[in-house]
Coordinates of C-alpha atoms in Angstrom, one line a residue:
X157 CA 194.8 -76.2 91.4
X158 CA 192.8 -74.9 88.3
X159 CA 194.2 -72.3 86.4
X160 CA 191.8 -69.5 86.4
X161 CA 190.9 -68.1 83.1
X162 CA 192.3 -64.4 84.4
X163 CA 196.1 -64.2 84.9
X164 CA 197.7 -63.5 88.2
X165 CA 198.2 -60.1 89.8
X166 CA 196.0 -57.1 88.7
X167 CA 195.8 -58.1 85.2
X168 CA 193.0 -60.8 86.5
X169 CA 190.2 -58.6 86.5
X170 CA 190.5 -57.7 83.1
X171 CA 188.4 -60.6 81.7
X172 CA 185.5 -59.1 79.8
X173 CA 182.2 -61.2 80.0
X174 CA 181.2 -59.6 76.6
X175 CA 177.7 -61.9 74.9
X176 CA 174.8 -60.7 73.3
X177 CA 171.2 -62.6 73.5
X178 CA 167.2 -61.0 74.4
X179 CA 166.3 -60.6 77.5
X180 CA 163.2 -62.3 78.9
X181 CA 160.3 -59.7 79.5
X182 CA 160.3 -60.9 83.6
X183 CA 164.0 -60.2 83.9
X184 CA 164.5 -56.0 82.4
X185 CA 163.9 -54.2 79.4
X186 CA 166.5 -53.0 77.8
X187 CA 167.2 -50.6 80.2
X188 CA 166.6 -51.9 83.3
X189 CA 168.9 -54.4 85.2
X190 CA 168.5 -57.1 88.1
X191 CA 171.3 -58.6 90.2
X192 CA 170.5 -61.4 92.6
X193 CA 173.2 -61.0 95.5
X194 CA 173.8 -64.0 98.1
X195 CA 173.3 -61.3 101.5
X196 CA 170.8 -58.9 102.2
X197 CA 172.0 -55.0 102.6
X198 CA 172.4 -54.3 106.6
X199 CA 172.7 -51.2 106.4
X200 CA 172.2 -48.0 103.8
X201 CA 174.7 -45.6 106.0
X202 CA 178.0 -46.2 104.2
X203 CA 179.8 -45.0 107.4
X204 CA 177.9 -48.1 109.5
X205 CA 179.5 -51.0 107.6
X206 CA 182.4 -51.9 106.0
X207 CA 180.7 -54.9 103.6
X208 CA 181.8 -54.3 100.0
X209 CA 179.5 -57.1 98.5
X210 CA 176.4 -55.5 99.7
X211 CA 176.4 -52.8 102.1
X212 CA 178.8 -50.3 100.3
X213 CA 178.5 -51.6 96.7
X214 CA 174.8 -50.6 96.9
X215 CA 176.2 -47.3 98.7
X216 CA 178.1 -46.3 95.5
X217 CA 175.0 -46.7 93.3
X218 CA 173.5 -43.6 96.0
X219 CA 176.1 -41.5 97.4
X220 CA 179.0 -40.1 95.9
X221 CA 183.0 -40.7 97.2
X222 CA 185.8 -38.1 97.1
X223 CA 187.9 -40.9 94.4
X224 CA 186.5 -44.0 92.7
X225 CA 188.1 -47.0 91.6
X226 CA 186.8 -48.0 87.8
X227 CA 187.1 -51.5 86.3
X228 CA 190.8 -51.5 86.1
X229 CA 191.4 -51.2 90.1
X230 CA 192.6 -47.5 89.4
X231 CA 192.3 -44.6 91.1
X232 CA 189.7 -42.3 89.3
X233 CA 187.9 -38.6 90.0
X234 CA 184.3 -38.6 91.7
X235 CA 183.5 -35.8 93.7
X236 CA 187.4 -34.7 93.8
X237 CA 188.5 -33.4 90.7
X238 CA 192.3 -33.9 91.8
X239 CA 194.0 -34.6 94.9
X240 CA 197.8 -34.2 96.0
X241 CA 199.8 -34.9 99.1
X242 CA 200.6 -31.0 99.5
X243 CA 203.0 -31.9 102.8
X244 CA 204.1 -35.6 104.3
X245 CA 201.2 -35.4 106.6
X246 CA 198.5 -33.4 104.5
X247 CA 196.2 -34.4 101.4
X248 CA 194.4 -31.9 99.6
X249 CA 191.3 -32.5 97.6
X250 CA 190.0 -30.3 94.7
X251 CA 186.4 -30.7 94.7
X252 CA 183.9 -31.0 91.2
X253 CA 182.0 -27.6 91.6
X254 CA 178.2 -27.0 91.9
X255 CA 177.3 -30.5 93.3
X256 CA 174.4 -30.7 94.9
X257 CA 172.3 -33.3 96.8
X258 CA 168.6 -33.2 96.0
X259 CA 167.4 -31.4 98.9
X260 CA 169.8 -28.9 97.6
X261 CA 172.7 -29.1 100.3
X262 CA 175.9 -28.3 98.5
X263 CA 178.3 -30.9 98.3
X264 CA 180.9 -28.6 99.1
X265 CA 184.7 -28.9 101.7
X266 CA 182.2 -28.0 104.2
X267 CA 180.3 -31.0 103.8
X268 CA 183.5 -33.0 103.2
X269 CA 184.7 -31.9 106.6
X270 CA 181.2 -33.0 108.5
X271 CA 181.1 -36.6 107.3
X272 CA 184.9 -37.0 108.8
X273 CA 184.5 -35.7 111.7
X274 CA 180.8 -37.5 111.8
X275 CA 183.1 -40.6 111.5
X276 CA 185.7 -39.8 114.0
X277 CA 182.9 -38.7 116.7
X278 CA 182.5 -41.0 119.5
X279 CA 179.0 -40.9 119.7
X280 CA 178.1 -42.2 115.8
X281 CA 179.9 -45.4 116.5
X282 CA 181.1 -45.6 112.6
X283 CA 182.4 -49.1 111.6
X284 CA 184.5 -47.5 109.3
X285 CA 186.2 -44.9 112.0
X286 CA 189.5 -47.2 112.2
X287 CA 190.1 -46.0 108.2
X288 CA 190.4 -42.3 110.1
X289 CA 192.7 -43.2 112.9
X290 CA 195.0 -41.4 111.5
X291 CA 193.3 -37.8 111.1
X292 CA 194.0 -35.0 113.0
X293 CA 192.0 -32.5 111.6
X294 CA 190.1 -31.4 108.5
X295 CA 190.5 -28.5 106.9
X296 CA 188.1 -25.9 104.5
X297 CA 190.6 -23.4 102.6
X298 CA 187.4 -22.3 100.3
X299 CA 184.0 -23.7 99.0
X300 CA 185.5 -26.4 96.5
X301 CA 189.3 -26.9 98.7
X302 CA 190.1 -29.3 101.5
X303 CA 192.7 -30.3 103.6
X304 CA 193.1 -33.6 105.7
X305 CA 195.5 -33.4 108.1
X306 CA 196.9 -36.4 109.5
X307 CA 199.2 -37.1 112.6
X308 CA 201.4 -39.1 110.5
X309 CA 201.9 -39.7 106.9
X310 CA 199.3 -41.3 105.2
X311 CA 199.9 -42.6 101.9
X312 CA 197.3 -45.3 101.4
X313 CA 194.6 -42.2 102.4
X314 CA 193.3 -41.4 99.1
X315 CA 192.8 -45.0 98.4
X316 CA 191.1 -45.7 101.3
X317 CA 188.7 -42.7 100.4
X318 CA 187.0 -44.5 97.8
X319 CA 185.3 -46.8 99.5
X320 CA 184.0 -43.8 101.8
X321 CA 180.8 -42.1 100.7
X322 CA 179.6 -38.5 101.4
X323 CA 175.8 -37.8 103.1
X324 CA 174.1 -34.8 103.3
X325 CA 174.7 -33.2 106.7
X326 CA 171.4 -31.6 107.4
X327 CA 169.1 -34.3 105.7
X328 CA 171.3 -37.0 108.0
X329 CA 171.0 -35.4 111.3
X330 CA 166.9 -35.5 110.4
X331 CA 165.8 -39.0 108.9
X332 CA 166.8 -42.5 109.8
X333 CA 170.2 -42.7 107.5
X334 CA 170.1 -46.8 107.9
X335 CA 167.0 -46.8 105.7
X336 CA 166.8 -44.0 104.1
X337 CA 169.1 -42.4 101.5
X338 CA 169.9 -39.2 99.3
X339 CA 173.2 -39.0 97.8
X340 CA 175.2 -37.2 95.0
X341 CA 175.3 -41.0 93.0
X342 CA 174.1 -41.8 89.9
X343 CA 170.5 -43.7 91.3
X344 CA 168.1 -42.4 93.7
X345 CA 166.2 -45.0 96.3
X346 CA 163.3 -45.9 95.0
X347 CA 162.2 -48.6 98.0
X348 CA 164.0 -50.7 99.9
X349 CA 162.2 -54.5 101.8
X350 CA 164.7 -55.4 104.3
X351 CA 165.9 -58.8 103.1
X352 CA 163.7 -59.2 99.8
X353 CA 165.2 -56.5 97.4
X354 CA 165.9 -52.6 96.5
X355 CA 165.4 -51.2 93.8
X356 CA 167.0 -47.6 92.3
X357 CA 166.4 -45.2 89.4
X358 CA 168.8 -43.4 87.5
X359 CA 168.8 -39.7 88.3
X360 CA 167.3 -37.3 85.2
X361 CA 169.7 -34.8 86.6
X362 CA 173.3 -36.4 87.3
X363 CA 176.2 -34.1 87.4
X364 CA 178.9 -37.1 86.5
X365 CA 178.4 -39.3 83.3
X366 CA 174.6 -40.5 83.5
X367 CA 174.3 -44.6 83.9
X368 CA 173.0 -46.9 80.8
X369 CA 170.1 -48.6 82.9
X370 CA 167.1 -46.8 84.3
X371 CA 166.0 -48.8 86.7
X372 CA 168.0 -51.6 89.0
X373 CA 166.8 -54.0 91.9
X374 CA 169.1 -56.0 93.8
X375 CA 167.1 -58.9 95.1
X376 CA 168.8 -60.4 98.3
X377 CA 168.7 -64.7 97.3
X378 CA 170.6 -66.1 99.8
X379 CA 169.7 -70.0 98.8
X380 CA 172.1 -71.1 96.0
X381 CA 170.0 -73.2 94.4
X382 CA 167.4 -70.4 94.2
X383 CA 169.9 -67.8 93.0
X384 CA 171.1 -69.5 90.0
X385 CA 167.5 -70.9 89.3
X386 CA 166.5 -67.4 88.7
X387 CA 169.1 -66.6 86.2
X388 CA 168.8 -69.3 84.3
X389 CA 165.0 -68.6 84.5
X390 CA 165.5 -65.2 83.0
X391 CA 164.1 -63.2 86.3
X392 CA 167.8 -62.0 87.1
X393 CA 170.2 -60.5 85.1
X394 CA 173.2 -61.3 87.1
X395 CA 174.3 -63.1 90.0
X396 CA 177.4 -63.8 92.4
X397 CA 178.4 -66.9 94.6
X398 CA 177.5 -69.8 92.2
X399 CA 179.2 -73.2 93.0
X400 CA 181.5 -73.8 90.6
X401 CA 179.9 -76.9 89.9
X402 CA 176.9 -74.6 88.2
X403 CA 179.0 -72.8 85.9
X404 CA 179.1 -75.6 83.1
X405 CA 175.1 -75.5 83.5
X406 CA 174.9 -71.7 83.4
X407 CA 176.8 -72.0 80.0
X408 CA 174.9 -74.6 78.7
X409 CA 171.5 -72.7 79.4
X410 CA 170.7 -70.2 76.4
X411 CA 171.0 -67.2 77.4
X412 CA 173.9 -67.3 80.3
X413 CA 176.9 -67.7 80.8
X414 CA 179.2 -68.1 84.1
X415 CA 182.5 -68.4 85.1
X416 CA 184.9 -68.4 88.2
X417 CA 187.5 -65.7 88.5
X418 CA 191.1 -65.5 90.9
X419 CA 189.7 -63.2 94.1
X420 CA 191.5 -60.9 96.7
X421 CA 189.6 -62.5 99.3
X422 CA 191.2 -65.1 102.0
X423 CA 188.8 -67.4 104.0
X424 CA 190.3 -68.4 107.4
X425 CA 188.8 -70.0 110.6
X426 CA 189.0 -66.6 112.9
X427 CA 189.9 -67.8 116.7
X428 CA 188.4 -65.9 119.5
X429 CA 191.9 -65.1 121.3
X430 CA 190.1 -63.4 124.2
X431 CA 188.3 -66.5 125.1
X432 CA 189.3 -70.2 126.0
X433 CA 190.8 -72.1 124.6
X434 CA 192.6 -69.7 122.2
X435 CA 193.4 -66.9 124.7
X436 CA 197.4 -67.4 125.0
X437 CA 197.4 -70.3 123.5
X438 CA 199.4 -69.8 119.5
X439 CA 200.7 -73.7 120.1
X440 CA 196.9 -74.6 120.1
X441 CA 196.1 -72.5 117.3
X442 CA 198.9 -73.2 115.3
X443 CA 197.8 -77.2 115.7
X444 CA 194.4 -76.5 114.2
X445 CA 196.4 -75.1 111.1
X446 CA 197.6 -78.5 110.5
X447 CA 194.8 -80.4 110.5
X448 CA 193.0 -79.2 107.6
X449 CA 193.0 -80.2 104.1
X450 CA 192.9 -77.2 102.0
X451 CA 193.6 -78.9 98.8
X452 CA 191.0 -81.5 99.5
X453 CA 188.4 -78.7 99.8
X454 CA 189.5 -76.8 96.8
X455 CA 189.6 -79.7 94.7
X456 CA 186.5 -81.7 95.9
X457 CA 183.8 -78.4 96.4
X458 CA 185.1 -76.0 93.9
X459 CA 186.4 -78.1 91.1
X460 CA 190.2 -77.1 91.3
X461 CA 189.4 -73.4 91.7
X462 CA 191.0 -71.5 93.9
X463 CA 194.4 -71.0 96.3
X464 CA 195.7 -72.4 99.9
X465 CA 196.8 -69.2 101.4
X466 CA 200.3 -68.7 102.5
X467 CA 199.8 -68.3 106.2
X468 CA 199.2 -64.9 105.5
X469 CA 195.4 -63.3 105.2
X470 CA 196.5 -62.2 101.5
X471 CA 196.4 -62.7 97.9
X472 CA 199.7 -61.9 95.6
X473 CA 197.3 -59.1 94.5
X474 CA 198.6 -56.8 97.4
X475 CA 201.4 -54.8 98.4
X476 CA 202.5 -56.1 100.9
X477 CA 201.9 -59.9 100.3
X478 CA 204.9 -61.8 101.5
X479 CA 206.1 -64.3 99.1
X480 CA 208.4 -66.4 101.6
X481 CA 205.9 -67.3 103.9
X482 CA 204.9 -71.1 102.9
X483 CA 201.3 -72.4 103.7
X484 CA 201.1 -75.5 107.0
X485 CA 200.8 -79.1 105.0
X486 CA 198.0 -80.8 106.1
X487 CA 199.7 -83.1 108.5
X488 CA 197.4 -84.3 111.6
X489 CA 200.0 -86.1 113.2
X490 CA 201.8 -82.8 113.9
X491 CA 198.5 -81.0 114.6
X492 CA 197.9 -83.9 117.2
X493 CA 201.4 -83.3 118.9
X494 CA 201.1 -79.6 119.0
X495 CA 197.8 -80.6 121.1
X496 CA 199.7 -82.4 123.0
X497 CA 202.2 -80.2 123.8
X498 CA 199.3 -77.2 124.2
X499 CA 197.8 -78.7 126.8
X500 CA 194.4 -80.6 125.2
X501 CA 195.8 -84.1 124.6
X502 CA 192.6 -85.1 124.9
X503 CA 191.1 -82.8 122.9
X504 CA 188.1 -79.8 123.1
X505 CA 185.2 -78.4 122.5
X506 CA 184.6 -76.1 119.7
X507 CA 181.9 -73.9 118.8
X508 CA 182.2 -72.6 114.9
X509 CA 179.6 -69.8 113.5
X510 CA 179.2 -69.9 110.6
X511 CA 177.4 -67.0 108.6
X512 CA 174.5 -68.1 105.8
X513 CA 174.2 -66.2 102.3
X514 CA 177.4 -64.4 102.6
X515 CA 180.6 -66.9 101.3
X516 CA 180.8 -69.5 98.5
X517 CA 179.3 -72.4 99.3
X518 CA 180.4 -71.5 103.0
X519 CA 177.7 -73.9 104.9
X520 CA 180.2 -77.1 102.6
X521 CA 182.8 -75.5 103.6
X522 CA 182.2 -75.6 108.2
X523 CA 181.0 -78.8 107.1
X524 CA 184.0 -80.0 105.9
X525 CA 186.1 -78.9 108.1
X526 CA 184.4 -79.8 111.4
X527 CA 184.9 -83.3 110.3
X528 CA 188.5 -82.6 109.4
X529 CA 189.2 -81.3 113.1
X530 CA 187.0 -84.3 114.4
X531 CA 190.1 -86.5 113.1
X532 CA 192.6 -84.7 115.7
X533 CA 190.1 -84.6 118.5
X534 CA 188.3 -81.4 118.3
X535 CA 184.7 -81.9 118.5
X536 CA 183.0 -78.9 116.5
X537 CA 179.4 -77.9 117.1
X538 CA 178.2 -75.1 114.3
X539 CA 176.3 -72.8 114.3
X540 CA 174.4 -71.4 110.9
X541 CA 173.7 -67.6 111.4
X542 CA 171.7 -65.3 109.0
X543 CA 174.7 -62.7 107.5
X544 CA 173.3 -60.4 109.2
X545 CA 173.1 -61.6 113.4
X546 CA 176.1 -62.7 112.5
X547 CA 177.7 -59.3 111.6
X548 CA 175.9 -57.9 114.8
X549 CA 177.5 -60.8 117.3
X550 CA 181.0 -60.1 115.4
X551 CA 181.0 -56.5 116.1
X552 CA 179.2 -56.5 119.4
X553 CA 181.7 -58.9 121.3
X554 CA 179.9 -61.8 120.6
X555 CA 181.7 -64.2 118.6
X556 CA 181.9 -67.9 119.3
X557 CA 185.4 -69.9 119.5
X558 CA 185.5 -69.5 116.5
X559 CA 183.6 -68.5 113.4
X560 CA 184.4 -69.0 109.4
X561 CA 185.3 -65.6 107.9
X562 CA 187.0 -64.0 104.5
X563 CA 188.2 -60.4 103.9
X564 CA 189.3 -58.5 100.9
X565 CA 190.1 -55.0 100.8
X566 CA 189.5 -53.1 97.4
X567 CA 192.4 -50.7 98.4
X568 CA 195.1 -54.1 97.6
X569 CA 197.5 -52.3 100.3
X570 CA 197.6 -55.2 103.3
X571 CA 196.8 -52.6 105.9
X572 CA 193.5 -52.7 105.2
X573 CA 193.1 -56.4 105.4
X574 CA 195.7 -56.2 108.3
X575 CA 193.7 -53.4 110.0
X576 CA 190.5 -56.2 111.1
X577 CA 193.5 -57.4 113.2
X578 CA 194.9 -54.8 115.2
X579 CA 194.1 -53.2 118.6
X580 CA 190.9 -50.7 118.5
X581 CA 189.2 -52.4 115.4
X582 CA 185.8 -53.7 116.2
X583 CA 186.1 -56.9 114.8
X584 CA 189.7 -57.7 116.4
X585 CA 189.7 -60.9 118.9
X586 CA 193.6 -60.7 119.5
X587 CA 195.7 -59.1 121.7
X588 CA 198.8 -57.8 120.6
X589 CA 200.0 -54.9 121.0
X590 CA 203.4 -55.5 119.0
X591 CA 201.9 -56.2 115.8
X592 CA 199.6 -53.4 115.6
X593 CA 202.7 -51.2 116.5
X594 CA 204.2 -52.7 113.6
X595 CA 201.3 -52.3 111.3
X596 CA 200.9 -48.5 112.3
X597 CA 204.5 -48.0 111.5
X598 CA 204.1 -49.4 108.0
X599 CA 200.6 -47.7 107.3
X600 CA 202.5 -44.1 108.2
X601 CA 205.7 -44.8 105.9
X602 CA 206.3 -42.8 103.0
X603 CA 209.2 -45.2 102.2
X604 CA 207.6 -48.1 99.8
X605 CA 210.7 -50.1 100.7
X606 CA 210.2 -49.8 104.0
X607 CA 206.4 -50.3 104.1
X608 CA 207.5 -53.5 102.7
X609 CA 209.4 -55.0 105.4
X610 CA 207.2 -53.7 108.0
X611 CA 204.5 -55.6 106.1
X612 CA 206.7 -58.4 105.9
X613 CA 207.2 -58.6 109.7
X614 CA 203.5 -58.2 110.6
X615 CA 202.8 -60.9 108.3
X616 CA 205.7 -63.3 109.8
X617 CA 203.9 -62.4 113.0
X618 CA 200.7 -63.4 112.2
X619 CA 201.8 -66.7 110.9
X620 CA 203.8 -67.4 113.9
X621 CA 201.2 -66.1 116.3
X622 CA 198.2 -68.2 114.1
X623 CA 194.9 -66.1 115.2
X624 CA 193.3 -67.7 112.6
X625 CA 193.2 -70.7 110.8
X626 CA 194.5 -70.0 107.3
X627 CA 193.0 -71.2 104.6
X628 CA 192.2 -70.4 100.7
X629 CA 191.5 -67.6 98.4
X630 CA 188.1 -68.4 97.3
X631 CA 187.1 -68.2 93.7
X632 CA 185.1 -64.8 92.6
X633 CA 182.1 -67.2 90.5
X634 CA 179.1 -65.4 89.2
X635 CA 176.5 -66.3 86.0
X636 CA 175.2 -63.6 84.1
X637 CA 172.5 -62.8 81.0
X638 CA 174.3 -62.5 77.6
X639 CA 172.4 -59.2 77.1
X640 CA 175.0 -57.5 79.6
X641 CA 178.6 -56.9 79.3
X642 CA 180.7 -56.2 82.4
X643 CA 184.6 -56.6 83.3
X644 CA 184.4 -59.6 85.8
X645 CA 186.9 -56.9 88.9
X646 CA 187.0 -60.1 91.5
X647 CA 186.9 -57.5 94.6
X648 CA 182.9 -57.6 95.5
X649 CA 182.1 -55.0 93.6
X650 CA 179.1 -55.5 91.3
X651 CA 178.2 -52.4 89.7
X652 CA 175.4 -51.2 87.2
X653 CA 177.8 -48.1 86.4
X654 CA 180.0 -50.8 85.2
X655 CA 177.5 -53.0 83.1
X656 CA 175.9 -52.1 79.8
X657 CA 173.2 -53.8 77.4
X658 CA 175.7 -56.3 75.1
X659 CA 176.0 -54.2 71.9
X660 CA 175.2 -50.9 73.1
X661 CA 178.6 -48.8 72.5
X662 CA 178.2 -50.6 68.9

């Protein structure tokens, strides 16, 4: 494997991409930015998706969250001055005063309490309601206090919170909050074309510290080839999901650079356990484990970039990342007596989705390893999907046998990578009960120590039980114009509050 140029554990996404060069007139002035992003935004509700990349990284340019996480993965104020764990089942938040959407709705406890309970209700069908399942009620001691009250201790809460954003409660019950926003964030909406681009505008009038570039666009490029064309072209500023084969042309164009970067996000082959012929069967998907070479893909597609995950869906990055568990060799001779042994001696049938625009080089990728289970008998037929039918079939009960998949979780605690897993969560396609008892358990400890081991056993589980197919961490690559400086974070999130114009703080 190639050692990537940031060091293990959070300490990786410190590497500053820190160059200086002119703009082209097509791609910004100097204050104006455009980032070219591999999937188009699904949705502009924060509480309708959990997508970092696109969905909820343009959400934080428009709405505002109770805590933030800055460039160094910490904790920070947003719209909470200061939070404390004021009882082992209560969390209080002190809220900045005076801040106010545009329409004028105060973003106040009162509002605070509404989007929660928006969440936890029934009827909105929020994607992100499993990061409330622990909440029993919510709170409004005055104007700028509140409590949340959970049925168990929640320690992980306030981390959680900064991936969820706050809307305004009368605007949202009026206009279409999937395509329309109007938030407490630095940037207003300016226009959004579903799958070509939006673009936002710095607000004259922010209350928290005001944003170096005017004007951004996020154009949605899902083509590779396109993407990086465009950077090197000047008419992007910055882009995501390069091959890693691109990155020594990127820095041999003047005016760009690129590079690769460790990531928190595990790819995996996810099984559909509720369907044939997964359902019941760990033996068979325990077999399919063995028959991929993960070392041949990182080596061959991404140049020695990358990780074989540790039959576990985590990086060392989190707590809770088991360090025993050992990755399955690629041996096919044992995948083709666990087969045997599962009861498809002969073989099966597979159908694989796989989504398009969304994971590095991921179309290679099902490629590669449809041929791979070819060589033990599987015979895969794929399926390329737009990211966004795919998302829809993955949370409507539609998935296929089997579809290629990665998640990261910007929190770094395992139970929210763990969460996609467990009973209730609308992308789970597993049955059991025992580990999402175990994973409850830890998410309500108090006890680090003990959080540990219960991560520990849910993780054991998982490898034994083998709902997916484990794979790699895959490489965080991106290309970018020398005019901008930005901390290269290696979680999906791509933020103009984090870039500047090279030389600016000068």
């Amino acid at each position: 494997m190639k050692t990537m140029k940031a060091t293990a554990g959070k300490a990786m996404f410190g590497l500053l991409v820190s160059t200086a060069l002119t703009l082209t007139a097509s791609a910004a002035s100097a204050r104006d930015l455009t980032v070219g992003l591999p999937g188009t935004v699904v949705t502009l509700d924060p509480h309708m998706s959990a997508t970092v990349f696109t969905d909820l990284n343009i959400a934080s340019h428009l709405y505002s969250a109770l805590v933030t996480r800055g460039p160094d993965l910490e904790l920070a104020p947003d719209a909470a001055e200061e939070w404390t764990a004021t009882a082992d089942t209560t969390w209080r938040f002190q809220l900045h005063p005076g801040v106010t959407f545009p329409n004028g709705e105060a973003l106040d406890a009162e509002a605070v309490k509404w989007n929660i309970e928006r969440v936890l209700a029934d009827e909105t069908s929020a994607r992100i309601k499993p990061w409330f399942e622990l909440v029993d009620e919510v709170n409004v001691i005055d104007k700028t206090t509140v409590d949340i009250v959970t049925s168990a201790p929640y320690p992980a809460l306030p981390d959680q919170l900064s991936m969820f954003f706050l809307l305004p409660p009368e605007w949202s019950a009026e206009n279409d909050t999937n395509r329309m926003a109007l938030g407490t964030g630095p940037y207003d909406l300016v226009e959004f074309q579903e799958g070509n681009f939006i673009t936002l505008s710095a607000k004259e009038d922010y209350w928290g510290t005001a944003p170096e570039f005017e004007e951004v666009t996020f154009r949605f490029i899902p083509e590779e080839s396109t993407r990086i064309s465009a950077l090197l072209a000047g008419e992007v500023d910055f882009v995501t999901s390069i091959p890693t084969s691109e990155i020594e042309r990127t820095n041999q164009n003047e005016g760009t650079s690129g590079d690769a970067v460790a990531s928190t996000r595990t790819m995996f082959l996810r099984f559909n356990s509720k369907v044939e012929p997964f359902q019941g069967n760990a033996m068979l998907r325990r077999a399919m484990n063995y028959a991929v070479d993960k070392n041949l893909i990182i080596d061959s597609l991404w140049d020695g970039y990358g990780e074989v995950a540790r039959c576990q869906p985590l990086s060392e990055d989190y707590f809770g990342y088991n360090p025993d568990l050992e990755a399955h060799p690629y041996d096919p001779e044992q995948a083709r007596s666990l087969m045997v042994e599962a009861g498809y001696p002969d073989g099966f049938d597979l159908e694989l989705d796989v989504p398009i625009g969304r994971y590095l080089q991921g179309s290679e990728i099902g490629q590669i390893v449809a041929a791979q289970l070819t060589e033990i008998g599987v015979n895969v037929q794929i399926t390329e999907t737009e990211w966004s039918r795919w998302l829809d079939k993955l949370y409507n009960d539609g998935m296929s046998q089997a579809t290629y998949y990665g998640l990261a979780w910007p929190t770094l605690d395992a139970g929210g990578v763990m969460a996609f897993f467990e009973d209730g969560n609308t992308q789970n396609y597993q049955d059991d009960p025992e580990f999402t008892s175990i994973l409850q358990e830890a998410n309500s400890s108090v006890d680090a120590d003990e959080r540990l081991a219960l991560y520990k056993t849910a993780t054991e589980r998982m490898c034994e039980s083998a709902p997916i197919l484990f794979l790699f961490q895959q490489p965080y690559t991106y290309g970018i114009s020398d005019e901008i400086e930005w901390s290269a974070r290696g979680d999906d999130w791509a933020r103009a509050m984090d870039m500047s114009v090279a030389g600016s703080a000068d």
